[in-house]
Coordinates of C-alpha atoms in Angstrom, one line a residue:
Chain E
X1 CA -6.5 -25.9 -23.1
X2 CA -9.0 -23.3 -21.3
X3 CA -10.3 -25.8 -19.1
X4 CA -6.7 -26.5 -18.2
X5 CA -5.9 -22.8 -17.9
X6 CA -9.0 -22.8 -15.8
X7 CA -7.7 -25.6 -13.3
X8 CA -4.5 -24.4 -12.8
X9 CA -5.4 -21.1 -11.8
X10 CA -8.2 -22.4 -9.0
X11 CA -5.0 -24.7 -7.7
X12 CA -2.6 -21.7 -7.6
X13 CA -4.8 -19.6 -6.0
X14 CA -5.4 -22.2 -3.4
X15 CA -1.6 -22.7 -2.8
X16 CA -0.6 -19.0 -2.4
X17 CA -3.5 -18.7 -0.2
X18 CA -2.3 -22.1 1.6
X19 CA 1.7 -21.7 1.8
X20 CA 0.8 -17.7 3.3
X21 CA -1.0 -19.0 6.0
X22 CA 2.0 -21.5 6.9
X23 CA 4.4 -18.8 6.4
X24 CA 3.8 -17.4 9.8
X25 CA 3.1 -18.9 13.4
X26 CA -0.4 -17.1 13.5
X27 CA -1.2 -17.9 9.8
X28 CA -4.7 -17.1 9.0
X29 CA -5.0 -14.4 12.1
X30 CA -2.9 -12.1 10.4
X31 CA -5.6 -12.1 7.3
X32 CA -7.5 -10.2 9.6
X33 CA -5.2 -8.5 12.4
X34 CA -2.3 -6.6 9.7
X35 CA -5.5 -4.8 8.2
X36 CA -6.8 -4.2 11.6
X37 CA -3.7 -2.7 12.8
X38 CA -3.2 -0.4 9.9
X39 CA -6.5 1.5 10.6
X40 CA -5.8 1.7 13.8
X41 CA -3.0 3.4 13.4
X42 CA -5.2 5.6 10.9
X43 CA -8.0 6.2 13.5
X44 CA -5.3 7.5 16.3
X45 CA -3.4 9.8 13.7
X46 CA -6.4 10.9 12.0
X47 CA -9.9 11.0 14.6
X48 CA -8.0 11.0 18.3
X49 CA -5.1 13.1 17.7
X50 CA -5.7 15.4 14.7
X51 CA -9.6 15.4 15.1
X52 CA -9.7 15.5 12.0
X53 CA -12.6 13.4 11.4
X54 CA -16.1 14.8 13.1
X55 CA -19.3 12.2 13.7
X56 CA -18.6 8.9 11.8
X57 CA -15.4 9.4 11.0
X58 CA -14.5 6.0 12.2
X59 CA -17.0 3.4 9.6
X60 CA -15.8 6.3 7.3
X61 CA -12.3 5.3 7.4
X62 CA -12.8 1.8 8.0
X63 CA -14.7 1.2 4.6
X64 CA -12.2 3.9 2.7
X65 CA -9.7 1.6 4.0
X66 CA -10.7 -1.8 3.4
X67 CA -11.6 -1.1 0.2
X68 CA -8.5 0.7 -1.3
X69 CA -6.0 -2.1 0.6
X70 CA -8.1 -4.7 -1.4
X71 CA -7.0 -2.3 -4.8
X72 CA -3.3 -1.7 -3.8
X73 CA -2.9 -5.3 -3.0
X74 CA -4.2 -6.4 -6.1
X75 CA -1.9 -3.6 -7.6
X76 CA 1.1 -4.2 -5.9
X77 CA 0.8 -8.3 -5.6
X78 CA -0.5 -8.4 -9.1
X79 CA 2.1 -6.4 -10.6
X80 CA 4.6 -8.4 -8.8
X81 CA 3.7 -11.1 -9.8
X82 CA 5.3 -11.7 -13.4
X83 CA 8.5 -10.3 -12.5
X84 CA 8.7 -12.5 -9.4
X85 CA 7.9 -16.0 -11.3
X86 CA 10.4 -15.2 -14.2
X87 CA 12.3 -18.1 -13.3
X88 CA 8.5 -20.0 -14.3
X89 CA 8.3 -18.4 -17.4
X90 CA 11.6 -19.1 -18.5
X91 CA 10.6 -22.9 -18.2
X92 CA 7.5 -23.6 -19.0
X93 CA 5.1 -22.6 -21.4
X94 CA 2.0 -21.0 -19.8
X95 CA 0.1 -17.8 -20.4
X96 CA 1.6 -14.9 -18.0
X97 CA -1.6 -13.4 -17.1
X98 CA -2.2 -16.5 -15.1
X99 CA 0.5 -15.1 -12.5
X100 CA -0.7 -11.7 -11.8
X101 CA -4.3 -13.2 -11.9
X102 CA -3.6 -15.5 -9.0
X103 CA -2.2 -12.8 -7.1
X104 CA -5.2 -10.6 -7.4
X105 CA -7.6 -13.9 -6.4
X106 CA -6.4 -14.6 -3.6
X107 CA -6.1 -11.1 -2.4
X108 CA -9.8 -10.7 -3.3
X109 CA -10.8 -14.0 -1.2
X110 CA -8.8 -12.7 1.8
X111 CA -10.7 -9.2 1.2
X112 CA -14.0 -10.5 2.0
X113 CA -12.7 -12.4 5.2
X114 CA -12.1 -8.6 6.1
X115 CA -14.8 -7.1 4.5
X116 CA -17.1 -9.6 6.8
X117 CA -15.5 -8.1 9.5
X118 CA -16.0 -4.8 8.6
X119 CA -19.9 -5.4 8.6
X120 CA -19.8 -6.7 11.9
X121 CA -17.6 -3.4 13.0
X122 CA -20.2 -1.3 11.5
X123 CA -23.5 -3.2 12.7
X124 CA -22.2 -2.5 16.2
X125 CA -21.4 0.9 15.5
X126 CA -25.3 1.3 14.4
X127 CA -25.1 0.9 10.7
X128 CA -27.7 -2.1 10.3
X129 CA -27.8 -3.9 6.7
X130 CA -30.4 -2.5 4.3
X131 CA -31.1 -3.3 1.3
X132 CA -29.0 -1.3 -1.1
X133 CA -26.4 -4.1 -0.2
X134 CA -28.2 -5.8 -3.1
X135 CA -25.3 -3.1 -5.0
X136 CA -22.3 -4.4 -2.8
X137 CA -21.6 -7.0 -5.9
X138 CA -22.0 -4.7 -9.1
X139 CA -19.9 -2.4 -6.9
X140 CA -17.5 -5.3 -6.2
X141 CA -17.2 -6.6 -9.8
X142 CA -16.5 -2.8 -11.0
X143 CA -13.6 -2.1 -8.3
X144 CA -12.1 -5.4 -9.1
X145 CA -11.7 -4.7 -12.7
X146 CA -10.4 -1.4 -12.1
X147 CA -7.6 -2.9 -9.9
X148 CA -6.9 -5.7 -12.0
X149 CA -6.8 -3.6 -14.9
X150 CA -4.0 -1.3 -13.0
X151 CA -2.2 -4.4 -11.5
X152 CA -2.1 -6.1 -15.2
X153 CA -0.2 -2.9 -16.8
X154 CA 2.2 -2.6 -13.8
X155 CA 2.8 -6.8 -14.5
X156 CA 3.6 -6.0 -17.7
X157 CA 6.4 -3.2 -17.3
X158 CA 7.5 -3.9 -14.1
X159 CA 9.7 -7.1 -15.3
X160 CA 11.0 -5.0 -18.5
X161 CA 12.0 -1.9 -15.6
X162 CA 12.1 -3.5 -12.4
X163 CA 13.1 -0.2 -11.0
X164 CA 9.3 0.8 -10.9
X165 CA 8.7 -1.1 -7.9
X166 CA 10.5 1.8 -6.0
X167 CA 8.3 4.1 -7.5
X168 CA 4.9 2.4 -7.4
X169 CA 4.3 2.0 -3.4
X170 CA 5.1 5.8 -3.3
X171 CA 2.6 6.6 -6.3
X172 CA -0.2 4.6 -4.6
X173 CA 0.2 6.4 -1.4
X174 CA -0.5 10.0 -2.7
X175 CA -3.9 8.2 -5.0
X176 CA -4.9 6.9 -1.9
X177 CA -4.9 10.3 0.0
X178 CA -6.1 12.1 -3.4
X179 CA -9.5 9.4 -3.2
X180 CA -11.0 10.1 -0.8
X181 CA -9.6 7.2 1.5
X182 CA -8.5 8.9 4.6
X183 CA -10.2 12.5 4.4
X184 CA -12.9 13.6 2.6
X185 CA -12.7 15.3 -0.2
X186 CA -14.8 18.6 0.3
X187 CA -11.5 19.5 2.8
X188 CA -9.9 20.1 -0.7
X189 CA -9.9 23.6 -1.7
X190 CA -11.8 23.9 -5.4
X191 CA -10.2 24.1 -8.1
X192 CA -8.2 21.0 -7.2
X193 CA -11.5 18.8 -5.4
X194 CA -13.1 19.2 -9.0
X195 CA -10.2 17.2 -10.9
X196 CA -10.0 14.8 -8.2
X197 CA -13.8 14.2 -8.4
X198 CA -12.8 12.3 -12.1
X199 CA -10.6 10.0 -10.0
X200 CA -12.9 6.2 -10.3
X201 CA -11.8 5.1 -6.8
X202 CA -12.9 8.3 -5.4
X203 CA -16.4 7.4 -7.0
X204 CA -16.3 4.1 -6.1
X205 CA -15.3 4.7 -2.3
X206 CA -18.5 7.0 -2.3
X207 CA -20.7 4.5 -3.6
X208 CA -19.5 1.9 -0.7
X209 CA -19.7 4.3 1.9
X210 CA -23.3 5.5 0.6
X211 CA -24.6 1.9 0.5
X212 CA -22.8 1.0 3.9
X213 CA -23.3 4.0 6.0
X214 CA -26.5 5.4 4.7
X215 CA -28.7 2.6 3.1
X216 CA -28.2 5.1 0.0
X217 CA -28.3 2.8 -3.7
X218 CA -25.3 4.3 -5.8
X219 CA -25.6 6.9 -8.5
X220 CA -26.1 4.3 -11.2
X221 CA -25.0 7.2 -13.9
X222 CA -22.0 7.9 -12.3
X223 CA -21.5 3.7 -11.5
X224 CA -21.7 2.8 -14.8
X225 CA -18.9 5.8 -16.1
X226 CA -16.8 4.2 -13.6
X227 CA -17.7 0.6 -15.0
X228 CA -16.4 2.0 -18.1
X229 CA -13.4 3.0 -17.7
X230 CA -12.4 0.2 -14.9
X231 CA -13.3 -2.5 -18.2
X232 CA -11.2 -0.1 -20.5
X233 CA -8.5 -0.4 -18.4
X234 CA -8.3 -3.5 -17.6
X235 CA -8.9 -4.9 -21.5
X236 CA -5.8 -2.1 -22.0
X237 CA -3.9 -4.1 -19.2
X238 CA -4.4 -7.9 -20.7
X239 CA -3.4 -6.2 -23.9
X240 CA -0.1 -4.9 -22.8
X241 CA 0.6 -8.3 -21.1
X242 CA 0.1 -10.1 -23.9
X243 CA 1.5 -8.0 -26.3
X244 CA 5.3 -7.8 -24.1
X245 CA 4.4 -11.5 -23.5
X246 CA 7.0 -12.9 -25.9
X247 CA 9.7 -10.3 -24.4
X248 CA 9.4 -11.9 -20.8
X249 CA 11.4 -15.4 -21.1
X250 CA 14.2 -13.6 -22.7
X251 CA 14.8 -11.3 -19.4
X252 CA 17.3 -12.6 -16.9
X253 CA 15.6 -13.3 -13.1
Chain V
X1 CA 8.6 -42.6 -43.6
X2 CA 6.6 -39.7 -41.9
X3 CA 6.3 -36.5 -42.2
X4 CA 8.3 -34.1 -40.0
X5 CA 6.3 -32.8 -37.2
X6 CA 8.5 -30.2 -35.8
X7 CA 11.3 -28.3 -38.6
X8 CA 13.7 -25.3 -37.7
X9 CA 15.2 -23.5 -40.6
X10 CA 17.5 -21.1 -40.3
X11 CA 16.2 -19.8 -36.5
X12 CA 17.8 -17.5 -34.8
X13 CA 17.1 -16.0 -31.1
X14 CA 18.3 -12.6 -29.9
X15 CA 18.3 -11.4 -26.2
X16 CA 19.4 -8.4 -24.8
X17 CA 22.8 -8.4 -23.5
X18 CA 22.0 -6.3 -20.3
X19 CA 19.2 -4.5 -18.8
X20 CA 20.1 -1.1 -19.8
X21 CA 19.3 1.4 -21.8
X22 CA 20.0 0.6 -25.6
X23 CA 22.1 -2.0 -24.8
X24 CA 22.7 -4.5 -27.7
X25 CA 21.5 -8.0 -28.3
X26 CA 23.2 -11.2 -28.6
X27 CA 22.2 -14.0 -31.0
X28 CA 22.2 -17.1 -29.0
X29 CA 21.0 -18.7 -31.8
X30 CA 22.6 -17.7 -34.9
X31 CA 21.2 -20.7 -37.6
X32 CA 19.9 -23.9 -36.5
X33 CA 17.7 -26.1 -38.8
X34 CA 16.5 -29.4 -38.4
X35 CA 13.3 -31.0 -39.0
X36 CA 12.2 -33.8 -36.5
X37 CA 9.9 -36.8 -37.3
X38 CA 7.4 -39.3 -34.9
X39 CA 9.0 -41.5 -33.2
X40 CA 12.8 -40.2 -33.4
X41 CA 15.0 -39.5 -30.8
X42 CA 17.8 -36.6 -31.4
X43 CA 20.5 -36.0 -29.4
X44 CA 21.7 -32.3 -29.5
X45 CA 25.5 -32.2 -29.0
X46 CA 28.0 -28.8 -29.0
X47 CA 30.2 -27.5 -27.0
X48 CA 29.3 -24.7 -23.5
X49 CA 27.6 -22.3 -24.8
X50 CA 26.4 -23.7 -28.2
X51 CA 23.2 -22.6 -27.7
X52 CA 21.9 -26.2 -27.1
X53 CA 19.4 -24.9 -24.3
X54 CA 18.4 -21.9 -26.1
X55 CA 17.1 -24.6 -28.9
X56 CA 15.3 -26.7 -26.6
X57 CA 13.1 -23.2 -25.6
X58 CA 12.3 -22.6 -28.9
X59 CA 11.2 -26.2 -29.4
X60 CA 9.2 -25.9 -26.1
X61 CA 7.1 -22.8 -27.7
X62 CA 8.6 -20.6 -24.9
X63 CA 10.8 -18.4 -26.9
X64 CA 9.5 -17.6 -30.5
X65 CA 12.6 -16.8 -33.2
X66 CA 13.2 -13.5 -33.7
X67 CA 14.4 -14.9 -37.4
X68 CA 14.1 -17.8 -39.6
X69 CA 10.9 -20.0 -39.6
X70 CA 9.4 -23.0 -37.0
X71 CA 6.8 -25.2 -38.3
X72 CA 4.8 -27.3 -35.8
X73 CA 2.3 -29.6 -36.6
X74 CA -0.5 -29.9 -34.1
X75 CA 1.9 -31.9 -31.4
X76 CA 2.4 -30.9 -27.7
X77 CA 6.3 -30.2 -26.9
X78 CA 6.8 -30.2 -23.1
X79 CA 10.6 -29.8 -21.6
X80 CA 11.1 -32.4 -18.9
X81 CA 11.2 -29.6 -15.9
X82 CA 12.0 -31.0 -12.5
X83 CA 10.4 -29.4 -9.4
X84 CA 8.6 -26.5 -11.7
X85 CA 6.6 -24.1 -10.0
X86 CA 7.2 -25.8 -6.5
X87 CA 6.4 -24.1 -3.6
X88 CA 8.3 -24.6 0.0
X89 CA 5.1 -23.9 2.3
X90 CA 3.6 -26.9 0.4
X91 CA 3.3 -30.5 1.0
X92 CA 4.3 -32.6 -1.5
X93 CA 0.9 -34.0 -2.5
X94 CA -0.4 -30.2 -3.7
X95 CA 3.1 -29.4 -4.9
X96 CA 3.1 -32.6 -6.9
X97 CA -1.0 -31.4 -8.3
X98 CA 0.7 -28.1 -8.9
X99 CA 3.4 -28.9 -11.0
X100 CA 1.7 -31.5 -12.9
X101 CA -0.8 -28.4 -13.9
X102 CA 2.2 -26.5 -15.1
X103 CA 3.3 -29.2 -17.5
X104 CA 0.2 -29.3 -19.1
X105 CA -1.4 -32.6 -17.2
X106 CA -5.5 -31.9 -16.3
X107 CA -6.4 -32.0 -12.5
X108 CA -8.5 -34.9 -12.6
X109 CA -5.5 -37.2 -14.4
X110 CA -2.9 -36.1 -11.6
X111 CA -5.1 -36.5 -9.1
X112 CA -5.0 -40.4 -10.3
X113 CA -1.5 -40.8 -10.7
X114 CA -0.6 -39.3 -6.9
X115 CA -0.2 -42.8 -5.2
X116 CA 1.8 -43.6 -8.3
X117 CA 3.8 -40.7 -7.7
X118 CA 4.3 -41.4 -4.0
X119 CA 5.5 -45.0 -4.4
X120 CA 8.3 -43.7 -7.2
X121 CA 9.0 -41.2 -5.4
X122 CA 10.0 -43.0 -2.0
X123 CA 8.6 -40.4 0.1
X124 CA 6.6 -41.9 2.5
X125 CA 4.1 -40.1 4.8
X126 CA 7.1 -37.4 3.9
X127 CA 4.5 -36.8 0.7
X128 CA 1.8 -34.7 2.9
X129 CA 4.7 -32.8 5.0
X130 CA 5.9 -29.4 3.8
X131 CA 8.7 -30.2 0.8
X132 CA 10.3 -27.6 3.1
X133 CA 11.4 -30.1 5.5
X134 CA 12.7 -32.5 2.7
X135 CA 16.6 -33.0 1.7
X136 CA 16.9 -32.2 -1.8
X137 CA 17.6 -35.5 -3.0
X138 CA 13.7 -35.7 -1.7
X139 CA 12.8 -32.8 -4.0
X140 CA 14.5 -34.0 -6.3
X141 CA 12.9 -37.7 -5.9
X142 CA 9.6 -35.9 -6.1
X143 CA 10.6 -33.5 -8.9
X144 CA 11.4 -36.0 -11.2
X145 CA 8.4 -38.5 -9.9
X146 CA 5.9 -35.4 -11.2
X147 CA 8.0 -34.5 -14.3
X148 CA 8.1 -38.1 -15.7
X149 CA 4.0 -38.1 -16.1
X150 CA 4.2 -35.8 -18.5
X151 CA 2.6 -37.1 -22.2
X152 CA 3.9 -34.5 -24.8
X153 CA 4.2 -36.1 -28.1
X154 CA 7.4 -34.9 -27.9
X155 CA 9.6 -34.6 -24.9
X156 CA 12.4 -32.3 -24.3
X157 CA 15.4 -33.1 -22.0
X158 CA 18.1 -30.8 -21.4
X159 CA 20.5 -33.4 -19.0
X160 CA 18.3 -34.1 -16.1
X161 CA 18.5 -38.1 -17.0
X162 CA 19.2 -38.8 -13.4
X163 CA 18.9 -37.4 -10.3
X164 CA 19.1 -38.2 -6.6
X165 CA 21.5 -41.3 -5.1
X166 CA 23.0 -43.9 -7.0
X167 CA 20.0 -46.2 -6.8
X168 CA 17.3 -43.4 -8.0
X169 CA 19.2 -42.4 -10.4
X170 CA 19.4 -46.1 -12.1
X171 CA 15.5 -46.3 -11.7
X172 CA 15.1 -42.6 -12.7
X173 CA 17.3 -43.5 -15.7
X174 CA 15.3 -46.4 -16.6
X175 CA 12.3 -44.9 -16.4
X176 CA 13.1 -42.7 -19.4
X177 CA 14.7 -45.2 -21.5
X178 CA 11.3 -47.2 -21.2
X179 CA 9.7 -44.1 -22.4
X180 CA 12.2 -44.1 -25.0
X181 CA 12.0 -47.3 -25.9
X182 CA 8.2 -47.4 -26.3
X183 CA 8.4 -44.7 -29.0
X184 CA 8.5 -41.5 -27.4
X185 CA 9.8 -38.7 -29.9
X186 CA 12.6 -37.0 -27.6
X187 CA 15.2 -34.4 -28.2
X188 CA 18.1 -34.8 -25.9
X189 CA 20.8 -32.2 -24.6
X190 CA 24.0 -33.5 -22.9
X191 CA 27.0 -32.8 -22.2
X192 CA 27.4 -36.5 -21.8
X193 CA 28.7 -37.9 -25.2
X194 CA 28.1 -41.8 -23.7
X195 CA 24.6 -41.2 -23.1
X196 CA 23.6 -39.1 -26.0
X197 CA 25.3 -42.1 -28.2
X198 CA 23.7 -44.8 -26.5
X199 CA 19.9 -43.0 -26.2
X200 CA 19.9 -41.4 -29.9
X201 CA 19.2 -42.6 -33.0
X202 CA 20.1 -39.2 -34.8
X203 CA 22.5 -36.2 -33.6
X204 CA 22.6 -32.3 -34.6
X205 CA 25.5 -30.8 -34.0
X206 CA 25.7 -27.1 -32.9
X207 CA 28.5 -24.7 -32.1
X208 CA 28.3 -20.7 -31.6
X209 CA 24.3 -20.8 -32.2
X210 CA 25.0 -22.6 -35.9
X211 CA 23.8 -25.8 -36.9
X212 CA 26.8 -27.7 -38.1
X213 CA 25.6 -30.9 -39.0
X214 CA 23.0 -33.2 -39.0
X215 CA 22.4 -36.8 -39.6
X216 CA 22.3 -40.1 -38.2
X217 CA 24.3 -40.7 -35.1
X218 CA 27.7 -42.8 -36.0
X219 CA 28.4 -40.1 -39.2
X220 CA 28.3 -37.2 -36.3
X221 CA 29.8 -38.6 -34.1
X222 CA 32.7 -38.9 -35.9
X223 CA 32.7 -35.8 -37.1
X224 CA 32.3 -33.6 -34.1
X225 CA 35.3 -36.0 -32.7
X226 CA 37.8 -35.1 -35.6
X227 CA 36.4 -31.3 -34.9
X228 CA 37.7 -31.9 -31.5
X229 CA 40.8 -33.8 -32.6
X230 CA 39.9 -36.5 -29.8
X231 CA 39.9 -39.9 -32.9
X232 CA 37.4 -41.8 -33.1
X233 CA 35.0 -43.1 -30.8
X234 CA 36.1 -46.1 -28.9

């Protein structure tokens, strides 16, 4: 059963994977171009016409970016993902977390197609490899599981209120200018920078940029509070799944 | 005789009758029971409605009963599923591995039965194009090529005994009465009396979510036609 469980998730994330890239004429291009016209649009808005940036803006936003579009995808796609194979689950009798799981692989495999790009972009721009990238996968592992973890407990209540999904893109927009992504955050007056220092992908974001920028190994105290929470919330996300779980094939597509 | 590997007593399934706040729920199953042996094939008959596809679920293992008890013994129940989890951007070869994953078949095993599932299929060098392209009576051709390797111990068929043009539907129809006939446990949902008489050995009857009766095929029969008021069976 496992092993099957196992094989069917490899296959599935090889078809979505597949069938996006023959969705469109330029297929696999777009892996690399929709990304890289996003933060473009960022660095105009942001460094050329509100100056907002100041030396280095531009690796700055590139790796705040990269990595928080690998999050929301996994959010967004993940928590998708149950509501949109309903019609599946109605038929067949497979474990749900498979669906938002897939979703979340192959956004992760499509990630480091950019992320390989991104370490070209920033080897040019004078940011030679160094060896704290030995951190890039601990760093990796703990941002994946605090994605996963958000895009399992979005699965599970988007198909029981689909009307979240009207709610969600707009929520992940204001955490992705409270983290850090697009501005720093020593631009936010006190009182406020303080509570949004507690927010993981803001710590996370730091440790990326610190590794990437500045040859600096992460703060491993700090790393592993963030490791924490990302596995409590993603063992509180399979739990929700599987606890709704029975709920789902009862609920019309 | 056997034990019986799969029994319902008294099930019932509730859903919600809208998605709204505290809207009320609807038993689509009210009371069904029946108990299932090796090697039998029943025939679920009942009018629209009956709850005959909300039965099949449960046998399945998809929906669990929100009353009453289900006892399985340790058998695999798979519903026969045409074209599950198929995906348009997909040629028919990885559609065909992908569906055969989602009714429980291992990678390696559909892997060995794809030129098997070509030649039933009729498809041709149609089998590595995009199912996009295809006619649905090609889908279909595949779908049911794919859904026939399934090896539950007991199938589940909820009126899907032919598909395609007249001449795949007489091979795709034959292909499951040679299941059938080699022993494969089945339960059976159709609308069409003829074929549930001629494929069954036993019938339950169902109407409004209740079992009515259930017993060997001629007795029900009869019954369910004086119910109707339609005389006997010719």
């Amino acid at each position: 059963m496992r092993q099957h469980v196992v094989e069917l998730i490899r296959f599935s994330t090889y078809c979505e994977l597949r069938a996006e890239r023959s969705r469109s004429y330029l297929g696999l291009i777009w892996w690399i171009a929709e990304p890289a016209m996003m933060m473009a649009a960022f660095w105009l808005v942001f460094d050329v016409i509100l100056k907002t940036g100041g030396p280095d803006y531009l690796p700055f936003l590139l790796i705040g970016l990269t990595v928080w579009q690998w999050m929301k995808s996994c959010i967004t796609h993940g928590g998708y993902a149950i509501w949109s194979n309903l019609g599946l689950i109605r038929q067949a009798r497979l474990p749900v977390l498979v669906f938002p799981l897939v979703q979340m692989l192959a956004d992760t495999i499509k990630f480091f197609y950019i992320f390989a790009l991104l370490l070209v972009i920033l080897w040019v721009a004078g940011h030679p490899p160094n060896m704290a990238y030995f951190a890039l996968p601990v760093l990796f592992v703990v941002t994946f599981l605090f994605a996963a973890g958000a895009g399992f407990l979005v699965a599970s209540i988007v198909p029981l209120v689909p009307d979240l999904r009207f709610v969600i893109e707009q929520v992940l927009t204001v955490v992705m200018f409270l983290s850090g992504v697009v501005f720093a955050l020593d631009q936010v007056p006190s009182p406020l920078r303080e509570v949004i220092a507690l927010n993981p992908v803001a710590e996370l974001l730091d440790a990326a940029r610190g590794i990437l920028m500045r040859g600096e190994w992460p703060d491993w105290r700090a790393l592993l509070k963030v490791s924490l929470i990302s596995t409590g919330v993603c063992l509180f996300g399979i739990a929700v799944v599987q606890r709704l779980s029975p709920r789902y094939p009862k609920l019309a597509i | 005789m056997a034990d019986a590997i799969i029994e319902l007593e008294h099930v019932g399934i509730a859903f919600s009758a809208q998605r709204r706040v505290g809207s009320g729920r609807f038993w689509a199953l009210e009371d069904v029971s029946l108990s299932l042996r090796r090697g039998q094939r029943l025939g679920v008959i009942g009018r629209n409605g009956a709850g005959k596809s909300t039965l099949l679920r449960v046998l399945a293992g998809i929906l669990a009963p929100d009353r009453g008890t289900l006892r399985r013994r340790n058998v695999s129940c798979q519903l026969l599923s045409l074209a599950l989890g198929f995906v348009p951007y997909l040629s028919g070869r990885d559609n065909a591995i992908l569906s055969g994953l989602m009714i429980g078949l291992r990678q390696r095993d559909i892997v060995a039965r794809l030129p098997a599932i070509r030649e039933f299929s009729e498809l041709g060098d149609f089998f590595d194009q995009p199912i996009a392209t295809y006619s649905s009576g090609m889908v279909m051709r595949l779908g049911f090529s794919v859904a026939i390797q399934a090896e539950p111990d007991v199938l589940l068929i909820d009126e899907v005994l032919a598909v395609g043009d007249a001449e795949f539907q007489e091979k795709s129809g034959n292909a499951l009465k040679e299941r059938m006939r080699q022993g494969q446990t089945v339960v059976l949902v159709s609308h069409a009396e003829k074929q549930v008489a001629e494929l069954c050995d036993r019938l339950l009857w169902i109407e409004h979510g209740r079992s009515v009766l259930e017993g060997d095929r001629d007795s029900v029969l009869r019954a369910y036609h004086e119910e109707l008021h339609l005389g006997t069976p010719s």
